[in-house]
Amino acid sequence: MNSQNQVESTLKEIVEVVKPLHEDWVTRFKIINELREVVQSIENLRGATVEPFGSFVSNLFSRWGDLDISIEVSFGQCVSSAGKKQKQALLGELLRALRKQGDFEHNFHAFMFLLKHIRGELNFIPSARVPILKIVSKWQSISCDISIDNLQGEIKSKFLLWLNEIDGRFRDMVLLVKEWAKANGINNPKTGTFNSYSLSLLVIFHFQTCVPPILPPLKDIYPTNVVDDLTGAKVDAERRIAQVCLSNIARFKSSRIVNRSSLSELFISFIAKFSEINSKALELGICTFTGQWEYIANNTRWLPRTYAIF
């Protein structure tokens, strides 16, 4: 076996180890269902739905991946315009409801709770841009971030799912890159490094700039700002966006030149491509919307240059 084949075999073994098993899916559904029971016990949340999003929905999570959950208080009718204070208040009610379910142990800024098969650490972060309630489940110690009406997060998750369906190598690369980032200590946004979504964007950009490209520029999938189109009835808005995206994806798949690169070739070229980031980052940013490097000075949304990562 030559070195290239050894790399390919090793990377495939890593993917097999980290990708979720059937019981990992079952565990996350248990957590979601138990949270639904608690939500329905709260008067101001009665009728609200508990919707997963993030890597779980886009099928890009590892066996130990976190679980993102949105509590939809719009009841499936109109896209919610709930403000930050209202979201904080609702999460506060959920926090109190969870506390009533069992014994809490106060520990610095964290709370411990026991709820049937869910127990763990719970942090209420009212100062976050999107108010979030954090819990850690007894089941496999899965960390859960709970937010209110996070429709933007749900739509982003759907986009990643649709990209995943264009080419199965996308999922394998995202899993590998996440493990690579973890091994190198660059997967923690609290310390100024990458979150999982940013790592997924790096893979998207790499696949867009391969020759031939594996993925199209995202503007070729959805040509405008999707947030601007999240108006009116929630179901209708989601349907309109899905129809545009799936139609454009089908068009891309029917006309593309297929890239035959192996997983190892894609991973090695990923490392090579971004090893040059230091020389480029002073002037250029990565744009998955256009699928190319963009001059920072020409993009008003990137100015002033206060972000660690573009």
PDB file of C-alpha atoms in Angstrom:
ATOM      1  CA  MET A   1       0.000   0.000   0.000  1.00  0.00           C
ATOM      2  CA  ASN A   2       1.485   3.378  -1.011  1.00  0.00           C
ATOM      3  CA  SER A   3       1.408   6.463   1.207  1.00  0.00           C
ATOM      4  CA  GLN A   4      -1.611   7.989  -0.572  1.00  0.00           C
ATOM      5  CA  ASN A   5      -3.639   4.832  -0.027  1.00  0.00           C
ATOM      6  CA  GLN A   6      -2.566   4.747   3.617  1.00  0.00           C
ATOM      7  CA  VAL A   7      -3.779   8.305   4.132  1.00  0.00           C
ATOM      8  CA  GLU A   8      -7.072   7.516   2.404  1.00  0.00           C
ATOM      9  CA  SER A   9      -7.583   4.421   4.551  1.00  0.00           C
ATOM     10  CA  THR A  10      -6.758   6.286   7.765  1.00  0.00           C
ATOM     11  CA  LEU A  11      -9.104   9.172   7.016  1.00  0.00           C
ATOM     12  CA  LYS A  12     -11.951   6.792   6.220  1.00  0.00           C
ATOM     13  CA  GLU A  13     -11.332   4.996   9.515  1.00  0.00           C
ATOM     14  CA  ILE A  14     -11.560   8.319  11.354  1.00  0.00           C
ATOM     15  CA  VAL A  15     -14.863   9.121   9.646  1.00  0.00           C
ATOM     16  CA  GLU A  16     -16.248   5.722  10.646  1.00  0.00           C
ATOM     17  CA  VAL A  17     -15.272   6.301  14.276  1.00  0.00           C
ATOM     18  CA  VAL A  18     -16.748   9.797  14.610  1.00  0.00           C
ATOM     19  CA  LYS A  19     -19.928   9.521  12.543  1.00  0.00           C
ATOM     20  CA  PRO A  20     -23.066   8.904  14.648  1.00  0.00           C
ATOM     21  CA  LEU A  21     -24.515   5.469  15.185  1.00  0.00           C
ATOM     22  CA  HIS A  22     -28.224   4.685  15.340  1.00  0.00           C
ATOM     23  CA  GLU A  23     -28.237   5.009  19.138  1.00  0.00           C
ATOM     24  CA  ASP A  24     -26.721   8.497  18.883  1.00  0.00           C
ATOM     25  CA  TRP A  25     -29.741   9.609  16.844  1.00  0.00           C
ATOM     26  CA  VAL A  26     -32.103   7.898  19.299  1.00  0.00           C
ATOM     27  CA  THR A  27     -30.458   9.625  22.264  1.00  0.00           C
ATOM     28  CA  ARG A  28     -30.899  13.079  20.763  1.00  0.00           C
ATOM     29  CA  PHE A  29     -34.540  12.412  19.965  1.00  0.00           C
ATOM     30  CA  LYS A  30     -35.055  11.363  23.600  1.00  0.00           C
ATOM     31  CA  ILE A  31     -33.631  14.679  24.779  1.00  0.00           C
ATOM     32  CA  ILE A  32     -35.833  16.606  22.348  1.00  0.00           C
ATOM     33  CA  ASN A  33     -38.983  14.729  23.382  1.00  0.00           C
ATOM     34  CA  GLU A  34     -38.339  15.254  27.091  1.00  0.00           C
ATOM     35  CA  LEU A  35     -37.797  18.962  26.558  1.00  0.00           C
ATOM     36  CA  ARG A  36     -41.094  19.042  24.693  1.00  0.00           C
ATOM     37  CA  GLU A  37     -42.819  17.712  27.808  1.00  0.00           C
ATOM     38  CA  VAL A  38     -41.331  20.485  29.927  1.00  0.00           C
ATOM     39  CA  VAL A  39     -42.175  23.210  27.393  1.00  0.00           C
ATOM     40  CA  GLN A  40     -45.812  22.080  27.277  1.00  0.00           C
ATOM     41  CA  SER A  41     -45.996  22.403  31.067  1.00  0.00           C
ATOM     42  CA  ILE A  42     -45.293  26.163  30.828  1.00  0.00           C
ATOM     43  CA  GLU A  43     -48.393  28.282  30.312  1.00  0.00           C
ATOM     44  CA  ASN A  44     -46.703  30.938  28.165  1.00  0.00           C
ATOM     45  CA  LEU A  45     -45.120  28.247  25.995  1.00  0.00           C
ATOM     46  CA  ARG A  46     -48.112  25.951  25.663  1.00  0.00           C
ATOM     47  CA  GLY A  47     -48.529  25.148  21.993  1.00  0.00           C
ATOM     48  CA  ALA A  48     -44.930  26.068  21.173  1.00  0.00           C
ATOM     49  CA  THR A  49     -42.846  23.513  19.321  1.00  0.00           C
ATOM     50  CA  VAL A  50     -39.341  22.273  20.081  1.00  0.00           C
ATOM     51  CA  GLU A  51     -37.296  22.136  16.891  1.00  0.00           C
ATOM     52  CA  PRO A  52     -33.708  20.891  16.540  1.00  0.00           C
ATOM     53  CA  PHE A  53     -31.345  22.659  14.164  1.00  0.00           C
ATOM     54  CA  GLY A  54     -27.593  22.935  13.616  1.00  0.00           C
ATOM     55  CA  SER A  55     -25.369  19.991  12.753  1.00  0.00           C
ATOM     56  CA  PHE A  56     -27.994  17.491  13.933  1.00  0.00           C
ATOM     57  CA  VAL A  57     -30.447  18.660  11.267  1.00  0.00           C
ATOM     58  CA  SER A  58     -27.801  19.101   8.568  1.00  0.00           C
ATOM     59  CA  ASN A  59     -26.447  15.602   9.326  1.00  0.00           C
ATOM     60  CA  LEU A  60     -22.974  16.977  10.007  1.00  0.00           C
ATOM     61  CA  PHE A  61     -22.679  16.066  13.687  1.00  0.00           C
ATOM     62  CA  SER A  62     -20.248  13.627  15.216  1.00  0.00           C
ATOM     63  CA  ARG A  63     -21.099  11.049  17.879  1.00  0.00           C
ATOM     64  CA  TRP A  64     -20.164  13.615  20.522  1.00  0.00           C
ATOM     65  CA  GLY A  65     -21.652  16.640  18.787  1.00  0.00           C
ATOM     66  CA  ASP A  66     -23.737  19.284  20.549  1.00  0.00           C
ATOM     67  CA  LEU A  67     -27.470  19.662  20.056  1.00  0.00           C
ATOM     68  CA  ASP A  68     -29.028  23.003  19.090  1.00  0.00           C
ATOM     69  CA  ILE A  69     -32.718  23.474  19.872  1.00  0.00           C
ATOM     70  CA  SER A  70     -35.121  26.282  19.013  1.00  0.00           C
ATOM     71  CA  ILE A  71     -38.427  26.744  20.833  1.00  0.00           C
ATOM     72  CA  GLU A  72     -40.849  28.095  18.258  1.00  0.00           C
ATOM     73  CA  VAL A  73     -43.440  30.371  19.841  1.00  0.00           C
ATOM     74  CA  SER A  74     -44.879  31.538  16.527  1.00  0.00           C
ATOM     75  CA  PHE A  75     -46.965  28.329  16.520  1.00  0.00           C
ATOM     76  CA  GLY A  76     -46.218  27.787  12.834  1.00  0.00           C
ATOM     77  CA  GLN A  77     -48.122  30.865  11.719  1.00  0.00           C
ATOM     78  CA  CYS A  78     -46.032  33.993  11.190  1.00  0.00           C
ATOM     79  CA  VAL A  79     -42.309  34.486  11.444  1.00  0.00           C
ATOM     80  CA  SER A  80     -41.813  35.671  14.999  1.00  0.00           C
ATOM     81  CA  SER A  81     -40.588  39.162  15.780  1.00  0.00           C
ATOM     82  CA  ALA A  82     -40.027  38.459  19.467  1.00  0.00           C
ATOM     83  CA  GLY A  83     -37.461  40.832  20.923  1.00  0.00           C
ATOM     84  CA  LYS A  84     -34.437  39.961  22.990  1.00  0.00           C
ATOM     85  CA  LYS A  85     -36.134  40.803  26.300  1.00  0.00           C
ATOM     86  CA  GLN A  86     -39.138  38.637  25.504  1.00  0.00           C
ATOM     87  CA  LYS A  87     -36.856  35.759  24.565  1.00  0.00           C
ATOM     88  CA  GLN A  88     -34.932  36.204  27.798  1.00  0.00           C
ATOM     89  CA  ALA A  89     -38.182  36.136  29.772  1.00  0.00           C
ATOM     90  CA  LEU A  90     -39.361  32.931  28.071  1.00  0.00           C
ATOM     91  CA  LEU A  91     -36.016  31.222  28.642  1.00  0.00           C
ATOM     92  CA  GLY A  92     -36.221  32.337  32.247  1.00  0.00           C
ATOM     93  CA  GLU A  93     -39.585  30.599  32.564  1.00  0.00           C
ATOM     94  CA  LEU A  94     -38.090  27.475  31.028  1.00  0.00           C
ATOM     95  CA  LEU A  95     -35.234  27.668  33.517  1.00  0.00           C
ATOM     96  CA  ARG A  96     -37.670  27.862  36.421  1.00  0.00           C
ATOM     97  CA  ALA A  97     -39.702  24.974  35.026  1.00  0.00           C
ATOM     98  CA  LEU A  98     -36.578  22.841  34.755  1.00  0.00           C
ATOM     99  CA  ARG A  99     -35.670  23.695  38.332  1.00  0.00           C
ATOM    100  CA  LYS A 100     -39.063  22.502  39.525  1.00  0.00           C
ATOM    101  CA  GLN A 101     -38.525  19.133  37.869  1.00  0.00           C
ATOM    102  CA  GLY A 102     -35.827  18.063  40.277  1.00  0.00           C
ATOM    103  CA  ASP A 103     -33.025  18.978  42.631  1.00  0.00           C
ATOM    104  CA  PHE A 104     -30.635  21.727  41.659  1.00  0.00           C
ATOM    105  CA  GLU A 105     -27.131  22.145  42.919  1.00  0.00           C
ATOM    106  CA  HIS A 106     -25.855  25.689  42.544  1.00  0.00           C
ATOM    107  CA  ASN A 107     -22.228  25.800  41.494  1.00  0.00           C
ATOM    108  CA  PHE A 108     -20.733  29.191  40.681  1.00  0.00           C
ATOM    109  CA  HIS A 109     -22.496  30.355  37.484  1.00  0.00           C
ATOM    110  CA  ALA A 110     -23.822  26.904  36.649  1.00  0.00           C
ATOM    111  CA  PHE A 111     -26.850  24.960  37.824  1.00  0.00           C
ATOM    112  CA  MET A 112     -27.268  21.206  38.096  1.00  0.00           C
ATOM    113  CA  PHE A 113     -30.671  19.722  37.433  1.00  0.00           C
ATOM    114  CA  LEU A 114     -32.307  16.340  37.207  1.00  0.00           C
ATOM    115  CA  LEU A 115     -35.158  15.890  34.752  1.00  0.00           C
ATOM    116  CA  LYS A 116     -36.110  12.279  34.123  1.00  0.00           C
ATOM    117  CA  HIS A 117     -33.197  11.166  31.940  1.00  0.00           C
ATOM    118  CA  ILE A 118     -31.732  14.651  31.526  1.00  0.00           C
ATOM    119  CA  ARG A 119     -29.330  16.076  34.030  1.00  0.00           C
ATOM    120  CA  GLY A 120     -26.412  18.395  33.894  1.00  0.00           C
ATOM    121  CA  GLU A 121     -25.063  21.859  33.817  1.00  0.00           C
ATOM    122  CA  LEU A 122     -27.332  24.734  32.933  1.00  0.00           C
ATOM    123  CA  ASN A 123     -26.200  28.282  32.173  1.00  0.00           C
ATOM    124  CA  PHE A 124     -28.528  31.175  31.386  1.00  0.00           C
ATOM    125  CA  ILE A 125     -26.677  33.738  29.252  1.00  0.00           C
ATOM    126  CA  PRO A 126     -28.866  36.869  29.087  1.00  0.00           C
ATOM    127  CA  SER A 127     -26.118  39.065  27.587  1.00  0.00           C
ATOM    128  CA  ALA A 128     -25.621  36.915  24.480  1.00  0.00           C
ATOM    129  CA  ARG A 129     -26.598  38.380  21.094  1.00  0.00           C
ATOM    130  CA  VAL A 130     -29.058  35.507  20.823  1.00  0.00           C
ATOM    131  CA  PRO A 131     -30.236  34.599  24.359  1.00  0.00           C
ATOM    132  CA  ILE A 132     -29.353  30.962  25.031  1.00  0.00           C
ATOM    133  CA  LEU A 133     -30.078  28.460  27.774  1.00  0.00           C
ATOM    134  CA  LYS A 134     -27.345  25.822  28.073  1.00  0.00           C
ATOM    135  CA  ILE A 135     -27.881  22.341  29.457  1.00  0.00           C
ATOM    136  CA  VAL A 136     -25.834  19.165  29.505  1.00  0.00           C
ATOM    137  CA  SER A 137     -27.778  15.953  29.219  1.00  0.00           C
ATOM    138  CA  LYS A 138     -27.207  12.857  31.284  1.00  0.00           C
ATOM    139  CA  TRP A 139     -27.419  10.950  28.021  1.00  0.00           C
ATOM    140  CA  GLN A 140     -23.824  10.807  26.736  1.00  0.00           C
ATOM    141  CA  SER A 141     -23.223  14.231  28.368  1.00  0.00           C
ATOM    142  CA  ILE A 142     -24.587  15.918  25.256  1.00  0.00           C
ATOM    143  CA  SER A 143     -24.471  19.702  25.480  1.00  0.00           C
ATOM    144  CA  CYS A 144     -27.648  21.500  24.359  1.00  0.00           C
ATOM    145  CA  ASP A 145     -28.090  25.171  23.460  1.00  0.00           C
ATOM    146  CA  ILE A 146     -31.734  26.275  23.671  1.00  0.00           C
ATOM    147  CA  SER A 147     -32.927  29.475  21.987  1.00  0.00           C
ATOM    148  CA  ILE A 148     -36.268  31.039  21.063  1.00  0.00           C
ATOM    149  CA  ASP A 149     -37.526  31.326  17.472  1.00  0.00           C
ATOM    150  CA  ASN A 150     -34.095  30.803  15.939  1.00  0.00           C
ATOM    151  CA  LEU A 151     -35.435  30.556  12.408  1.00  0.00           C
ATOM    152  CA  GLN A 152     -32.208  31.881  10.918  1.00  0.00           C
ATOM    153  CA  GLY A 153     -30.353  28.989  12.537  1.00  0.00           C
ATOM    154  CA  GLU A 154     -32.910  26.539  11.179  1.00  0.00           C
ATOM    155  CA  ILE A 155     -32.573  27.883   7.628  1.00  0.00           C
ATOM    156  CA  LYS A 156     -28.768  27.753   7.789  1.00  0.00           C
ATOM    157  CA  SER A 157     -29.035  24.129   8.891  1.00  0.00           C
ATOM    158  CA  LYS A 158     -31.271  23.323   5.930  1.00  0.00           C
ATOM    159  CA  PHE A 159     -28.764  24.942   3.551  1.00  0.00           C
ATOM    160  CA  LEU A 160     -25.992  22.724   4.908  1.00  0.00           C
ATOM    161  CA  LEU A 161     -28.245  19.673   4.580  1.00  0.00           C
ATOM    162  CA  TRP A 162     -28.947  20.508   0.935  1.00  0.00           C
ATOM    163  CA  LEU A 163     -25.225  21.012   0.253  1.00  0.00           C
ATOM    164  CA  ASN A 164     -24.585  17.673   1.905  1.00  0.00           C
ATOM    165  CA  GLU A 165     -26.966  16.065  -0.563  1.00  0.00           C
ATOM    166  CA  ILE A 166     -25.027  17.468  -3.556  1.00  0.00           C
ATOM    167  CA  ASP A 167     -21.958  15.407  -2.716  1.00  0.00           C
ATOM    168  CA  GLY A 168     -21.442  12.918   0.128  1.00  0.00           C
ATOM    169  CA  ARG A 169     -17.792  13.923   0.454  1.00  0.00           C
ATOM    170  CA  PHE A 170     -18.939  17.194   1.985  1.00  0.00           C
ATOM    171  CA  ARG A 171     -20.158  15.462   5.135  1.00  0.00           C
ATOM    172  CA  ASP A 172     -17.004  13.346   5.429  1.00  0.00           C
ATOM    173  CA  MET A 173     -14.809  16.436   5.031  1.00  0.00           C
ATOM    174  CA  VAL A 174     -16.743  18.415   7.635  1.00  0.00           C
ATOM    175  CA  LEU A 175     -16.370  15.567  10.139  1.00  0.00           C
ATOM    176  CA  LEU A 176     -12.660  15.283   9.389  1.00  0.00           C
ATOM    177  CA  VAL A 177     -12.030  19.016   9.602  1.00  0.00           C
ATOM    178  CA  LYS A 178     -13.861  19.219  12.922  1.00  0.00           C
ATOM    179  CA  GLU A 179     -11.670  16.436  14.326  1.00  0.00           C
ATOM    180  CA  TRP A 180      -8.556  18.087  12.862  1.00  0.00           C
ATOM    181  CA  ALA A 181      -9.535  21.393  14.492  1.00  0.00           C
ATOM    182  CA  LYS A 182     -10.195  19.672  17.819  1.00  0.00           C
ATOM    183  CA  ALA A 183      -6.824  17.907  17.711  1.00  0.00           C
ATOM    184  CA  ASN A 184      -5.091  21.232  17.073  1.00  0.00           C
ATOM    185  CA  GLY A 185      -7.030  23.227  19.684  1.00  0.00           C
ATOM    186  CA  ILE A 186      -8.700  25.600  17.211  1.00  0.00           C
ATOM    187  CA  ASN A 187     -12.351  24.626  17.688  1.00  0.00           C
ATOM    188  CA  ASN A 188     -13.375  26.922  20.528  1.00  0.00           C
ATOM    189  CA  PRO A 189     -14.993  30.285  19.680  1.00  0.00           C
ATOM    190  CA  LYS A 190     -14.680  31.347  23.330  1.00  0.00           C
ATOM    191  CA  THR A 191     -10.925  31.533  22.805  1.00  0.00           C
ATOM    192  CA  GLY A 192     -11.171  33.226  19.410  1.00  0.00           C
ATOM    193  CA  THR A 193     -10.966  30.156  17.216  1.00  0.00           C
ATOM    194  CA  PHE A 194     -13.515  28.395  15.034  1.00  0.00           C
ATOM    195  CA  ASN A 195     -17.001  27.197  15.867  1.00  0.00           C
ATOM    196  CA  SER A 196     -18.474  24.255  13.952  1.00  0.00           C
ATOM    197  CA  TYR A 197     -20.376  26.505  11.564  1.00  0.00           C
ATOM    198  CA  SER A 198     -17.210  28.385  10.599  1.00  0.00           C
ATOM    199  CA  LEU A 199     -15.390  25.117   9.978  1.00  0.00           C
ATOM    200  CA  SER A 200     -18.253  24.015   7.739  1.00  0.00           C
ATOM    201  CA  LEU A 201     -17.936  27.286   5.810  1.00  0.00           C
ATOM    202  CA  LEU A 202     -14.232  26.594   5.266  1.00  0.00           C
ATOM    203  CA  VAL A 203     -15.104  23.218   3.762  1.00  0.00           C
ATOM    204  CA  ILE A 204     -17.775  24.836   1.575  1.00  0.00           C
ATOM    205  CA  PHE A 205     -15.251  27.388   0.328  1.00  0.00           C
ATOM    206  CA  HIS A 206     -12.685  24.680  -0.365  1.00  0.00           C
ATOM    207  CA  PHE A 207     -15.232  22.681  -2.358  1.00  0.00           C
ATOM    208  CA  GLN A 208     -16.228  25.829  -4.270  1.00  0.00           C
ATOM    209  CA  THR A 209     -12.624  26.584  -5.252  1.00  0.00           C
ATOM    210  CA  CYS A 210     -11.540  23.069  -6.197  1.00  0.00           C
ATOM    211  CA  VAL A 211     -10.946  22.362  -9.888  1.00  0.00           C
ATOM    212  CA  PRO A 212     -13.472  21.394 -11.054  1.00  0.00           C
ATOM    213  CA  PRO A 213     -15.677  22.805  -8.255  1.00  0.00           C
ATOM    214  CA  ILE A 214     -17.674  20.371  -6.154  1.00  0.00           C
ATOM    215  CA  LEU A 215     -20.078  23.026  -4.847  1.00  0.00           C
ATOM    216  CA  PRO A 216     -21.364  26.207  -6.529  1.00  0.00           C
ATOM    217  CA  PRO A 217     -21.206  29.740  -5.058  1.00  0.00           C
ATOM    218  CA  LEU A 218     -24.069  29.999  -2.591  1.00  0.00           C
ATOM    219  CA  LYS A 219     -25.536  32.871  -4.606  1.00  0.00           C
ATOM    220  CA  ASP A 220     -26.190  30.333  -7.356  1.00  0.00           C
ATOM    221  CA  ILE A 221     -28.313  28.386  -4.878  1.00  0.00           C
ATOM    222  CA  TYR A 222     -30.087  31.375  -3.332  1.00  0.00           C
ATOM    223  CA  PRO A 223     -29.337  34.720  -5.029  1.00  0.00           C
ATOM    224  CA  THR A 224     -30.427  37.160  -2.304  1.00  0.00           C
ATOM    225  CA  ASN A 225     -30.234  37.536   1.456  1.00  0.00           C
ATOM    226  CA  VAL A 226     -32.389  34.739   2.845  1.00  0.00           C
ATOM    227  CA  VAL A 227     -33.023  36.647   6.098  1.00  0.00           C
ATOM    228  CA  ASP A 228     -34.853  39.350   4.152  1.00  0.00           C
ATOM    229  CA  ASP A 229     -37.222  36.693   2.804  1.00  0.00           C
ATOM    230  CA  LEU A 230     -38.124  35.229   6.189  1.00  0.00           C
ATOM    231  CA  THR A 231     -41.397  37.118   6.323  1.00  0.00           C
ATOM    232  CA  GLY A 232     -45.064  36.264   6.483  1.00  0.00           C
ATOM    233  CA  ALA A 233     -46.262  32.780   7.308  1.00  0.00           C
ATOM    234  CA  LYS A 234     -43.383  30.631   8.506  1.00  0.00           C
ATOM    235  CA  VAL A 235     -44.411  27.545   6.534  1.00  0.00           C
ATOM    236  CA  ASP A 236     -44.825  29.557   3.328  1.00  0.00           C
ATOM    237  CA  ALA A 237     -41.483  31.327   3.748  1.00  0.00           C
ATOM    238  CA  GLU A 238     -39.661  28.048   4.308  1.00  0.00           C
ATOM    239  CA  ARG A 239     -41.392  26.467   1.306  1.00  0.00           C
ATOM    240  CA  ARG A 240     -40.488  29.360  -1.004  1.00  0.00           C
ATOM    241  CA  ILE A 241     -36.841  29.258   0.033  1.00  0.00           C
ATOM    242  CA  ALA A 242     -36.661  25.466  -0.282  1.00  0.00           C
ATOM    243  CA  GLN A 243     -38.180  25.509  -3.761  1.00  0.00           C
ATOM    244  CA  VAL A 244     -35.638  28.047  -5.035  1.00  0.00           C
ATOM    245  CA  CYS A 245     -32.687  26.237  -3.464  1.00  0.00           C
ATOM    246  CA  LEU A 246     -33.625  22.725  -4.556  1.00  0.00           C
ATOM    247  CA  SER A 247     -34.354  23.872  -8.094  1.00  0.00           C
ATOM    248  CA  ASN A 248     -30.979  25.606  -8.396  1.00  0.00           C
ATOM    249  CA  ILE A 249     -29.160  22.648  -6.835  1.00  0.00           C
ATOM    250  CA  ALA A 250     -30.768  20.295  -9.367  1.00  0.00           C
ATOM    251  CA  ARG A 251     -29.651  22.615 -12.167  1.00  0.00           C
ATOM    252  CA  PHE A 252     -26.074  22.652 -10.848  1.00  0.00           C
ATOM    253  CA  LYS A 253     -25.936  18.860 -10.497  1.00  0.00           C
ATOM    254  CA  SER A 254     -27.185  18.336 -14.033  1.00  0.00           C
ATOM    255  CA  SER A 255     -24.603  20.634 -15.633  1.00  0.00           C
ATOM    256  CA  ARG A 256     -21.465  20.248 -13.495  1.00  0.00           C
ATOM    257  CA  ILE A 257     -18.223  18.529 -14.376  1.00  0.00           C
ATOM    258  CA  VAL A 258     -17.778  15.888 -11.677  1.00  0.00           C
ATOM    259  CA  ASN A 259     -14.700  16.241  -9.479  1.00  0.00           C
ATOM    260  CA  ARG A 260     -13.208  12.778  -8.914  1.00  0.00           C
ATOM    261  CA  SER A 261     -10.789  13.684  -6.095  1.00  0.00           C
ATOM    262  CA  SER A 262     -10.446  11.186  -3.277  1.00  0.00           C
ATOM    263  CA  LEU A 263     -11.119  12.124   0.330  1.00  0.00           C
ATOM    264  CA  SER A 264      -7.389  12.184   1.096  1.00  0.00           C
ATOM    265  CA  GLU A 265      -6.685  14.433  -1.896  1.00  0.00           C
ATOM    266  CA  LEU A 266      -9.398  16.836  -0.768  1.00  0.00           C
ATOM    267  CA  PHE A 267      -8.162  16.888   2.820  1.00  0.00           C
ATOM    268  CA  ILE A 268      -4.530  17.450   1.839  1.00  0.00           C
ATOM    269  CA  SER A 269      -5.484  20.224  -0.598  1.00  0.00           C
ATOM    270  CA  PHE A 270      -7.653  21.785   2.154  1.00  0.00           C
ATOM    271  CA  ILE A 271      -4.610  22.006   4.439  1.00  0.00           C
ATOM    272  CA  ALA A 272      -2.455  23.338   1.588  1.00  0.00           C
ATOM    273  CA  LYS A 273      -5.016  25.983   0.586  1.00  0.00           C
ATOM    274  CA  PHE A 274      -5.456  27.454   4.039  1.00  0.00           C
ATOM    275  CA  SER A 275      -1.778  27.178   4.969  1.00  0.00           C
ATOM    276  CA  GLU A 276      -1.415  30.377   2.929  1.00  0.00           C
ATOM    277  CA  ILE A 277      -4.011  32.241   4.971  1.00  0.00           C
ATOM    278  CA  ASN A 278      -1.489  34.432   6.825  1.00  0.00           C
ATOM    279  CA  SER A 279      -0.230  36.012   3.619  1.00  0.00           C
ATOM    280  CA  LYS A 280      -3.769  36.623   2.345  1.00  0.00           C
ATOM    281  CA  ALA A 281      -5.719  37.600   5.439  1.00  0.00           C
ATOM    282  CA  LEU A 282      -4.461  41.194   5.619  1.00  0.00           C
ATOM    283  CA  GLU A 283      -6.329  42.027   2.427  1.00  0.00           C
ATOM    284  CA  LEU A 284      -8.638  39.142   1.578  1.00  0.00           C
ATOM    285  CA  GLY A 285     -11.621  37.456   3.169  1.00  0.00           C
ATOM    286  CA  ILE A 286     -13.348  34.184   2.351  1.00  0.00           C
ATOM    287  CA  CYS A 287     -16.788  34.582   0.782  1.00  0.00           C
ATOM    288  CA  THR A 288     -18.892  31.469   0.287  1.00  0.00           C
ATOM    289  CA  PHE A 289     -21.691  33.593  -1.222  1.00  0.00           C
ATOM    290  CA  THR A 290     -19.557  34.414  -4.268  1.00  0.00           C
ATOM    291  CA  GLY A 291     -17.340  31.359  -3.879  1.00  0.00           C
ATOM    292  CA  GLN A 292     -14.115  33.344  -4.067  1.00  0.00           C
ATOM    293  CA  TRP A 293     -11.630  35.448  -2.136  1.00  0.00           C
ATOM    294  CA  GLU A 294     -12.932  39.016  -1.668  1.00  0.00           C
ATOM    295  CA  TYR A 295     -11.036  42.201  -0.870  1.00  0.00           C
ATOM    296  CA  ILE A 296     -11.963  43.234   2.667  1.00  0.00           C
ATOM    297  CA  ALA A 297     -11.767  46.924   1.803  1.00  0.00           C
ATOM    298  CA  ASN A 298     -14.452  46.479  -0.865  1.00  0.00           C
ATOM    299  CA  ASN A 299     -16.971  44.843   1.466  1.00  0.00           C
ATOM    300  CA  THR A 300     -18.665  47.322   3.789  1.00  0.00           C
ATOM    301  CA  ARG A 301     -20.143  44.491   5.880  1.00  0.00           C
ATOM    302  CA  TRP A 302     -16.590  43.549   6.890  1.00  0.00           C
ATOM    303  CA  LEU A 303     -15.681  47.070   7.982  1.00  0.00           C
ATOM    304  CA  PRO A 304     -14.489  48.123  10.466  1.00  0.00           C
ATOM    305  CA  ARG A 305     -12.182  45.112  10.608  1.00  0.00           C
ATOM    306  CA  THR A 306     -13.024  44.001  14.122  1.00  0.00           C
ATOM    307  CA  TYR A 307     -13.520  40.290  13.432  1.00  0.00           C
ATOM    308  CA  ALA A 308     -10.814  37.717  14.100  1.00  0.00           C
ATOM    309  CA  ILE A 309     -12.138  35.579  11.240  1.00  0.00           C
ATOM    310  CA  PHE A 310     -13.760  36.704   7.985  1.00  0.00           C
TER     311      PHE A 310
END
